[in-house]
């Protein structure tokens, strides 16, 4: 029994699409043998994962209804994916009921027996295995399933499970758990990828040299890690280049707008400065005209003259109504009102002329601005095209490096350069191991493994009826 906890996720849809269909984003589901739900009102797997997703999204409301304070660290990783795999030798005697019971035991081992879960059995591998999709959000109070010591609890449960079935397949796990019970810090080696395990098995079978195979796998993984790091660096560099290009365009636009605003203010100031003498002359002329009107109002002849001037202004404005004509002959206020209206019209005409000049200046500046914006846009598009071509070239180079790397992965080990020549430092490591230069922790683990192996051999001898046989 090999239990494996995968990295926690946020998408029930993505996990369900992978588990409920064949590999390669296929729409078929031939590899799905059977499914079963836990703490859900439905058995349909497609409806089950949707209910789990809805429960996770409703976490805050569930907490509020349960009277739980929304404190502590927040987490959106509500998807827990667990895999249980049996040894290929157990396939012929393993039933679906036993697999469901094992899945229930694993769920209970991590404390998720009250949480929503979906069990999916696959038949696409030589070894029997099931996948367990768990919603880490409690369906009643919205609490998140804790992840403390989940791997340790699964390891101990798996050891006890193999003991109840009468055969231990994973000896290293027994040794690790026994070492932990003695206070020795122990952890499993980092899990290799499927491709690495396959290469390791093939090379170990052909070369009969597990240590060299392990060394080669480590070196191959280091090469992959180095190329992956280069890919991430190139991706970050490309992102920074795009950000810099867009930031440069925005800066240029801001500067152009500032220049245009400054040019408009300068042009307006020049126009007002140029028209200021006309305003001064108009004000002086209107002041003299008003003074003359006041003087003429002192005599009868002058009042008559003012009246005829007002009448002429009324006719010019096309308001020659009889009432207005008679009014200007009998009222000094009416005559003055006509004079002030005429002066206001002159001022409005001069102001309109000033606005017309400013509008024409703004149109010229706006045309210049459009021309500069057009040139700026052309320059940006040119630099954008150059950047796209440059990045595409770098991506192609990186893609070619990955193709070469994939070809290297497929190359048999005996066609590669021997490790002792290309990596002499590896020889020192294995020489030290051969000379028993092990750490205290490794030494204790090795002693426990030897004792367990001897105990199993004695038990096997007793079952065969030969208790005196020595191993």
Coordinates of C-alpha atoms in Angstrom, one line a residue:
X1 CA 0.0 0.0 0.0
X2 CA 1.4 3.3 -1.1
X3 CA -0.7 6.4 0.0
X4 CA 0.2 9.7 -1.6
X5 CA -1.1 13.2 -0.8
X6 CA -0.9 15.4 -3.8
X7 CA -0.5 19.2 -3.7
X8 CA -3.7 20.9 -2.4
X9 CA -5.6 22.8 -5.1
X10 CA -8.4 25.3 -5.6
X11 CA -10.4 23.8 -8.6
X12 CA -12.8 20.9 -8.1
X13 CA -13.6 21.1 -11.8
X14 CA -10.0 20.6 -12.9
X15 CA -9.4 17.7 -10.5
X16 CA -12.7 16.0 -11.5
X17 CA -12.1 16.4 -15.2
X18 CA -8.8 14.6 -14.8
X19 CA -10.0 11.9 -12.5
X20 CA -13.3 11.1 -14.2
X21 CA -11.9 11.0 -17.8
X22 CA -9.1 9.3 -19.6
X23 CA -5.7 10.9 -19.8
X24 CA -4.8 13.6 -22.3
X25 CA -7.9 15.8 -21.8
X26 CA -10.0 13.1 -23.4
X27 CA -13.8 13.1 -23.2
X28 CA -14.0 9.3 -22.7
X29 CA -13.9 7.6 -19.3
X30 CA -12.8 4.0 -20.0
X31 CA -10.2 4.0 -17.2
X32 CA -12.8 4.8 -14.5
X33 CA -13.8 1.4 -13.0
X34 CA -16.2 2.6 -10.3
X35 CA -17.0 5.6 -8.1
X36 CA -18.5 6.2 -4.7
X37 CA -19.3 9.3 -2.6
X38 CA -19.0 10.0 1.1
X39 CA -21.2 12.5 3.1
X40 CA -23.0 13.5 -0.1
X41 CA -26.7 13.0 -1.0
X42 CA -25.9 11.8 -4.5
X43 CA -23.7 9.1 -6.1
X44 CA -23.4 10.7 -9.5
X45 CA -19.7 11.8 -9.6
X46 CA -20.3 14.8 -11.8
X47 CA -23.0 16.1 -9.5
X48 CA -20.9 15.2 -6.4
X49 CA -18.0 17.4 -7.3
X50 CA -20.3 20.3 -8.1
X51 CA -21.9 20.0 -4.7
X52 CA -18.4 20.0 -3.2
X53 CA -17.4 23.1 -5.1
X54 CA -20.6 24.9 -4.0
X55 CA -20.0 23.9 -0.4
X56 CA -16.4 25.4 -0.6
X57 CA -17.7 28.6 -2.0
X58 CA -20.3 28.8 0.8
X59 CA -17.7 28.6 3.5
X60 CA -18.2 32.0 5.0
X61 CA -22.0 31.6 5.3
X62 CA -21.6 28.2 6.9
X63 CA -19.2 29.6 9.5
X64 CA -21.7 32.4 10.3
X65 CA -24.6 30.1 10.7
X66 CA -22.5 27.8 13.0
X67 CA -21.4 30.8 15.1
X68 CA -17.7 30.5 14.2
X69 CA -15.7 33.6 14.1
X70 CA -14.0 34.3 10.7
X71 CA -10.5 34.5 12.2
X72 CA -7.2 32.8 11.5
X73 CA -5.3 32.5 8.3
X74 CA -7.4 32.3 5.1
X75 CA -6.9 29.6 2.5
X76 CA -8.6 28.9 -0.8
X77 CA -7.0 25.5 -1.2
X78 CA -10.1 23.5 -0.5
X79 CA -9.3 20.6 -2.9
X80 CA -7.5 17.6 -1.3
X81 CA -6.4 14.8 -3.7
X82 CA -5.3 11.4 -2.2
X83 CA -4.1 8.3 -4.1
X84 CA -4.0 4.8 -2.7
X85 CA -1.9 2.2 -4.7
X86 CA -1.6 -1.5 -4.0
X87 CA 1.2 -3.8 -5.1
X88 CA 0.7 -5.5 -8.5
X89 CA 0.8 -8.9 -6.8
X90 CA -2.4 -8.0 -4.9
X91 CA -4.4 -7.3 -8.0
X92 CA -5.8 -10.8 -8.4
X93 CA -7.2 -11.0 -4.9
X94 CA -8.3 -7.4 -4.3
X95 CA -12.0 -6.6 -4.5
X96 CA -13.8 -3.3 -4.8
X97 CA -15.2 -3.7 -1.3
X98 CA -11.7 -4.0 0.1
X99 CA -10.6 -0.9 -1.9
X100 CA -13.5 1.1 -0.5
X101 CA -12.7 0.0 3.0
X102 CA -9.1 1.0 2.5
X103 CA -10.2 4.4 1.2
X104 CA -12.5 4.8 4.3
X105 CA -9.5 4.0 6.5
X106 CA -7.3 6.5 4.8
X107 CA -10.0 9.2 5.0
X108 CA -10.3 8.5 8.7
X109 CA -6.6 8.5 9.2
X110 CA -6.3 12.2 8.2
X111 CA -9.4 13.1 10.2
X112 CA -11.7 13.7 7.1
X113 CA -14.4 11.1 7.9
X114 CA -17.0 13.9 8.3
X115 CA -16.0 15.8 5.1
X116 CA -17.4 15.4 1.6
X117 CA -15.4 12.9 -0.5
X118 CA -15.5 11.2 -3.8
X119 CA -13.7 7.9 -4.4
X120 CA -12.7 7.0 -8.0
X121 CA -11.1 3.7 -9.0
X122 CA -8.9 3.5 -12.1
X123 CA -8.0 0.4 -14.1
X124 CA -5.4 1.9 -16.5
X125 CA -2.3 0.7 -14.5
X126 CA -0.8 -2.6 -13.7
X127 CA -1.2 -1.9 -10.0
X128 CA -4.7 -1.4 -8.5
X129 CA -5.3 2.2 -7.3
X130 CA -8.0 4.6 -6.2
X131 CA -8.1 8.3 -6.1
X132 CA -9.9 10.2 -3.3
X133 CA -11.1 13.7 -3.9
X134 CA -11.9 15.4 -0.5
X135 CA -13.5 18.8 0.1
X136 CA -11.5 20.4 3.0
X137 CA -14.4 22.6 3.9
X138 CA -16.7 21.0 6.5
X139 CA -20.3 20.9 5.1
X140 CA -21.9 21.9 8.4
X141 CA -19.7 24.5 10.1
X142 CA -17.3 25.6 7.2
X143 CA -14.1 24.7 9.1
X144 CA -11.1 23.9 7.0
X145 CA -9.6 20.4 7.4
X146 CA -6.3 20.7 9.2
X147 CA -3.2 19.3 7.4
X148 CA -1.0 18.8 10.5
X149 CA 0.8 15.5 10.5
X150 CA -1.4 14.2 7.7
X151 CA 1.5 12.4 5.9
X152 CA 2.7 10.9 9.1
X153 CA -0.8 9.6 10.0
X154 CA -1.2 8.1 6.5
X155 CA 2.2 6.4 6.8
X156 CA 1.3 4.8 10.1
X157 CA -2.1 3.8 8.8
X158 CA -0.5 2.2 5.6
X159 CA 1.9 0.2 7.7
X160 CA -0.9 -1.1 9.9
X161 CA -3.0 -1.9 6.8
X162 CA -0.3 -4.0 5.4
X163 CA 0.2 -5.8 8.7
X164 CA -3.5 -6.7 8.8
X165 CA -3.3 -8.1 5.3
X166 CA -0.4 -10.3 6.3
X167 CA 2.5 -9.0 4.1
X168 CA 4.7 -6.0 4.3
X169 CA 5.6 -4.6 0.9
X170 CA 7.2 -1.3 2.0
X171 CA 10.1 -2.1 4.4
X172 CA 11.5 1.4 4.4
X173 CA 8.2 2.8 5.7
X174 CA 8.4 0.3 8.7
X175 CA 12.0 1.3 9.4
X176 CA 11.1 5.0 9.2
X177 CA 8.1 4.7 11.5
X178 CA 10.1 2.8 14.0
X179 CA 12.9 5.4 13.9
X180 CA 10.3 8.1 14.4
X181 CA 9.0 6.3 17.5
X182 CA 12.5 6.4 18.9
X183 CA 12.6 10.2 18.4
X184 CA 14.8 10.1 15.3
X185 CA 13.7 12.6 12.7
X186 CA 13.1 10.7 9.4
X187 CA 11.4 11.5 6.2
X188 CA 10.9 9.8 2.9
X189 CA 13.2 10.7 0.0
X190 CA 11.8 13.2 -2.4
X191 CA 9.4 11.5 -4.8
X192 CA 10.7 11.0 -8.3
X193 CA 8.7 11.6 -11.4
X194 CA 7.1 8.7 -13.3
X195 CA 9.7 9.1 -16.1
X196 CA 12.6 9.1 -13.5
X197 CA 11.3 5.9 -11.9
X198 CA 11.0 4.2 -15.3
X199 CA 14.5 5.2 -16.3
X200 CA 15.8 4.1 -12.9
X201 CA 14.2 0.7 -13.2
X202 CA 15.4 0.1 -16.8
X203 CA 18.9 1.2 -16.1
X204 CA 19.1 -0.8 -12.8
X205 CA 17.9 -3.9 -14.6
X206 CA 20.4 -3.5 -17.5
X207 CA 23.4 -2.3 -15.5
X208 CA 22.7 -4.1 -12.2
X209 CA 24.0 -1.0 -10.5
X210 CA 21.4 0.8 -8.5
X211 CA 23.7 3.4 -7.1
X212 CA 24.9 4.5 -10.5
X213 CA 21.3 4.6 -11.8
X214 CA 20.3 6.8 -8.9
X215 CA 23.2 9.1 -9.6
X216 CA 22.2 9.3 -13.3
X217 CA 18.6 10.1 -12.4
X218 CA 19.8 12.8 -10.0
X219 CA 22.0 14.4 -12.7
X220 CA 19.1 14.2 -15.3
X221 CA 16.8 15.9 -12.8
X222 CA 19.4 18.6 -12.2
X223 CA 19.5 19.2 -16.0
X224 CA 15.8 19.5 -16.1
X225 CA 15.7 21.9 -13.2
X226 CA 18.4 24.1 -14.8
X227 CA 16.4 24.3 -18.0
X228 CA 13.2 24.9 -16.2
X229 CA 14.9 27.7 -14.3
X230 CA 16.1 29.2 -17.6
X231 CA 12.5 29.0 -18.9
X232 CA 11.1 30.9 -15.9
X233 CA 13.9 33.5 -16.3
X234 CA 13.0 34.0 -19.9
X235 CA 9.3 34.3 -19.1
X236 CA 10.0 36.9 -16.4
X237 CA 12.3 38.8 -18.7
X238 CA 9.6 38.9 -21.5
X239 CA 7.0 40.1 -19.0
X240 CA 9.4 42.9 -17.8
X241 CA 10.1 43.9 -21.4
X242 CA 6.4 44.3 -22.2
X243 CA 5.9 46.2 -19.0
X244 CA 8.8 48.5 -19.9
X245 CA 7.5 49.1 -23.4
X246 CA 4.0 50.0 -22.2
X247 CA 5.3 52.2 -19.5
X248 CA 7.5 54.0 -22.0
X249 CA 4.4 54.6 -24.2
X250 CA 2.5 56.0 -21.3
X251 CA 5.3 58.2 -20.3
X252 CA 5.6 59.6 -23.8
X253 CA 1.8 60.3 -23.8
X254 CA 2.0 62.1 -20.6
X255 CA 4.9 64.3 -21.8
X256 CA 3.1 65.0 -25.1
X257 CA -0.1 66.1 -23.2
X258 CA 2.0 68.3 -21.0
X259 CA 3.7 69.9 -24.0
X260 CA 0.4 70.5 -25.7
X261 CA -1.2 72.0 -22.6
X262 CA 1.9 74.2 -22.2
X263 CA 1.7 75.3 -25.9
X264 CA -2.0 76.1 -25.6
X265 CA -1.4 78.2 -22.5
X266 CA 1.5 80.0 -24.3
X267 CA -0.5 80.6 -27.4
X268 CA -3.5 81.9 -25.4
X269 CA -1.2 84.3 -23.5
X270 CA 0.3 85.6 -26.8
X271 CA -3.1 86.2 -28.3
X272 CA -4.4 88.0 -25.3
X273 CA -1.2 90.1 -25.2
X274 CA -1.7 91.0 -28.9
X275 CA -5.4 91.9 -28.5
X276 CA -4.9 93.8 -25.3
X277 CA -4.2 97.2 -27.1
X278 CA -7.5 96.8 -29.0
X279 CA -9.3 96.3 -25.7
X280 CA -7.6 99.4 -24.3
X281 CA -8.5 101.5 -27.3
X282 CA -12.1 100.3 -27.1
X283 CA -12.4 101.2 -23.4
X284 CA -11.0 104.6 -24.0
X285 CA -13.3 105.3 -27.0
X286 CA -16.4 104.1 -25.0
X287 CA -15.3 106.3 -22.1
X288 CA -15.0 109.4 -24.4
X289 CA -18.3 108.5 -26.0
X290 CA -20.1 108.3 -22.6
X291 CA -18.5 111.6 -21.5
X292 CA -19.7 113.3 -24.7
X293 CA -23.2 111.9 -24.1
X294 CA -23.3 113.4 -20.6
X295 CA -22.2 116.8 -21.8
X296 CA -24.8 116.9 -24.6
X297 CA -27.5 116.0 -22.2
X298 CA -27.0 119.4 -20.5
X299 CA -28.4 121.3 -23.5
X300 CA -31.6 121.0 -25.6
X301 CA -29.7 120.7 -28.8
X302 CA -27.4 118.1 -27.3
X303 CA -30.4 116.0 -26.1
X304 CA -31.9 116.2 -29.6
X305 CA -28.5 115.1 -31.0
X306 CA -28.4 112.2 -28.5
X307 CA -31.9 111.2 -29.4
X308 CA -31.1 111.1 -33.2
X309 CA -28.0 109.0 -32.4
X310 CA -30.0 106.6 -30.3
X311 CA -32.6 106.4 -33.1
X312 CA -29.9 105.6 -35.6
X313 CA -28.6 102.8 -33.3
X314 CA -32.1 101.4 -33.0
X315 CA -32.5 101.3 -36.7
X316 CA -29.1 99.7 -37.1
X317 CA -30.2 97.0 -34.6
X318 CA -33.5 96.6 -36.6
X319 CA -35.6 97.5 -33.6
X320 CA -37.3 100.6 -35.1
X321 CA -40.6 100.3 -33.2
X322 CA -42.6 103.4 -32.8
X323 CA -42.6 103.2 -29.1
X324 CA -38.8 103.0 -29.0
X325 CA -38.6 106.0 -31.3
X326 CA -40.8 108.2 -29.2
X327 CA -39.2 107.0 -26.0
X328 CA -35.7 108.2 -26.9
X329 CA -37.0 111.7 -27.5
X330 CA -38.6 112.1 -24.1
X331 CA -36.3 110.0 -21.8
X332 CA -32.6 110.5 -21.0
X333 CA -32.4 107.0 -19.4
X334 CA -33.7 105.5 -22.7
X335 CA -31.0 107.3 -24.7
X336 CA -28.3 106.2 -22.2
X337 CA -29.6 102.6 -22.3
X338 CA -29.3 102.5 -26.1
X339 CA -25.7 103.9 -25.8
X340 CA -24.7 101.3 -23.2
X341 CA -26.2 98.5 -25.3
X342 CA -24.3 99.6 -28.3
X343 CA -21.0 99.7 -26.3
X344 CA -21.8 96.2 -24.9
X345 CA -22.3 94.9 -28.5
X346 CA -18.8 96.3 -29.5
X347 CA -17.2 94.6 -26.5
X348 CA -18.9 91.3 -27.4
X349 CA -17.7 91.5 -30.9
X350 CA -14.1 92.1 -29.8
X351 CA -14.4 89.1 -27.3
X352 CA -15.8 86.9 -30.1
X353 CA -12.8 87.9 -32.3
X354 CA -10.5 87.0 -29.5
X355 CA -12.2 83.6 -29.0
X356 CA -12.0 82.9 -32.7
X357 CA -8.3 83.5 -32.7
X358 CA -7.8 81.2 -29.7
X359 CA -9.9 78.5 -31.3
X360 CA -7.9 78.7 -34.5
X361 CA -4.7 78.4 -32.5
X362 CA -6.1 75.4 -30.6
X363 CA -7.0 73.7 -33.8
X364 CA -3.5 74.2 -35.1
X365 CA -2.0 72.8 -31.9
X366 CA -4.5 69.9 -32.0
X367 CA -3.4 69.0 -35.5
X368 CA 0.2 69.1 -34.5
X369 CA -0.7 66.9 -31.5
X370 CA -2.4 64.3 -33.8
X371 CA 0.6 64.3 -36.0
X372 CA 2.9 63.6 -33.1
X373 CA 0.6 61.0 -31.7
X374 CA 0.6 59.3 -35.0
X375 CA 4.4 59.2 -35.2
X376 CA 4.5 58.0 -31.6
X377 CA 2.0 55.2 -32.4
X378 CA 4.0 54.2 -35.5
X379 CA 7.2 54.1 -33.4
X380 CA 5.4 52.0 -30.7
X381 CA 4.1 49.5 -33.3
X382 CA 7.6 49.2 -34.8
X383 CA 9.2 48.5 -31.4
X384 CA 6.4 46.1 -30.5
X385 CA 6.9 44.1 -33.7
X386 CA 10.7 44.0 -33.0
X387 CA 10.0 42.9 -29.4
X388 CA 7.6 40.2 -30.6
X389 CA 10.2 38.9 -33.1
X390 CA 13.0 39.0 -30.5
X391 CA 10.9 37.1 -28.0
X392 CA 9.7 34.6 -30.5
X393 CA 13.4 33.9 -31.4
X394 CA 14.2 33.3 -27.8
X395 CA 11.2 31.1 -27.3
X396 CA 12.2 29.0 -30.4
X397 CA 15.7 28.6 -29.0
X398 CA 14.3 27.5 -25.7
X399 CA 11.9 25.1 -27.4
X400 CA 14.8 23.6 -29.3
X401 CA 16.7 23.2 -26.1
X402 CA 13.8 21.3 -24.6
X403 CA 13.5 19.1 -27.7
X404 CA 17.2 18.3 -27.3
X405 CA 16.6 17.6 -23.6
X406 CA 13.7 15.3 -24.4
X407 CA 15.8 13.4 -26.9
X408 CA 18.5 13.0 -24.2
X409 CA 15.9 11.5 -21.9
X410 CA 15.1 8.9 -24.4
X411 CA 18.8 8.0 -25.0
X412 CA 19.8 4.7 -23.3
X413 CA 22.2 5.1 -20.4
X414 CA 24.9 3.0 -22.2
X415 CA 25.0 5.4 -25.1
X416 CA 25.9 8.3 -22.8
X417 CA 29.3 9.4 -21.5
X418 CA 30.2 7.4 -18.3
X419 CA 29.5 9.2 -15.1
X420 CA 33.0 8.7 -13.8
X421 CA 34.4 10.9 -16.6
X422 CA 31.7 13.5 -16.8
X423 CA 30.9 13.8 -13.1
X424 CA 33.9 12.7 -11.0
X425 CA 32.4 14.2 -7.9
X426 CA 29.7 11.4 -8.0
X427 CA 32.4 8.8 -7.5
X428 CA 33.5 10.3 -4.2
X429 CA 30.0 10.1 -2.9
X430 CA 29.6 6.4 -3.6
X431 CA 33.1 5.6 -2.4
X432 CA 32.2 7.2 0.9
X433 CA 29.0 5.1 1.1
X434 CA 31.0 1.9 0.2
X435 CA 33.4 2.6 3.0
X436 CA 30.5 2.8 5.5
X437 CA 31.0 6.6 6.0
X438 CA 27.3 7.0 6.9
X439 CA 25.7 9.4 9.2
X440 CA 24.3 8.3 12.6
X441 CA 20.8 8.6 11.4
X442 CA 21.4 6.4 8.3
X443 CA 23.3 3.9 10.5
X444 CA 20.3 3.6 12.9
X445 CA 17.9 3.1 10.0
X446 CA 20.1 0.4 8.5
X447 CA 20.2 -1.5 11.8
X448 CA 16.4 -1.4 12.0
X449 CA 16.1 -2.7 8.5
X450 CA 18.4 -5.6 9.2
X451 CA 16.5 -6.6 12.3
X452 CA 13.2 -6.4 10.5
X453 CA 14.6 -8.5 7.6
X454 CA 15.9 -11.1 10.0
X455 CA 12.5 -11.2 11.9
X456 CA 10.6 -11.8 8.7
X457 CA 12.9 -14.5 7.5
X458 CA 12.4 -16.4 10.8
X459 CA 8.6 -16.0 10.5
X460 CA 8.7 -17.3 7.0
X461 CA 10.8 -20.3 8.0
X462 CA 8.4 -21.1 10.8
X463 CA 5.4 -21.0 8.4
X464 CA 7.3 -23.5 6.1
X465 CA 7.9 -25.8 9.1
X466 CA 11.7 -25.3 9.2
X467 CA 12.4 -23.3 12.4
X468 CA 16.0 -24.3 12.7
X469 CA 17.1 -23.0 9.3
X470 CA 19.6 -20.1 9.5
X471 CA 19.6 -17.1 7.1

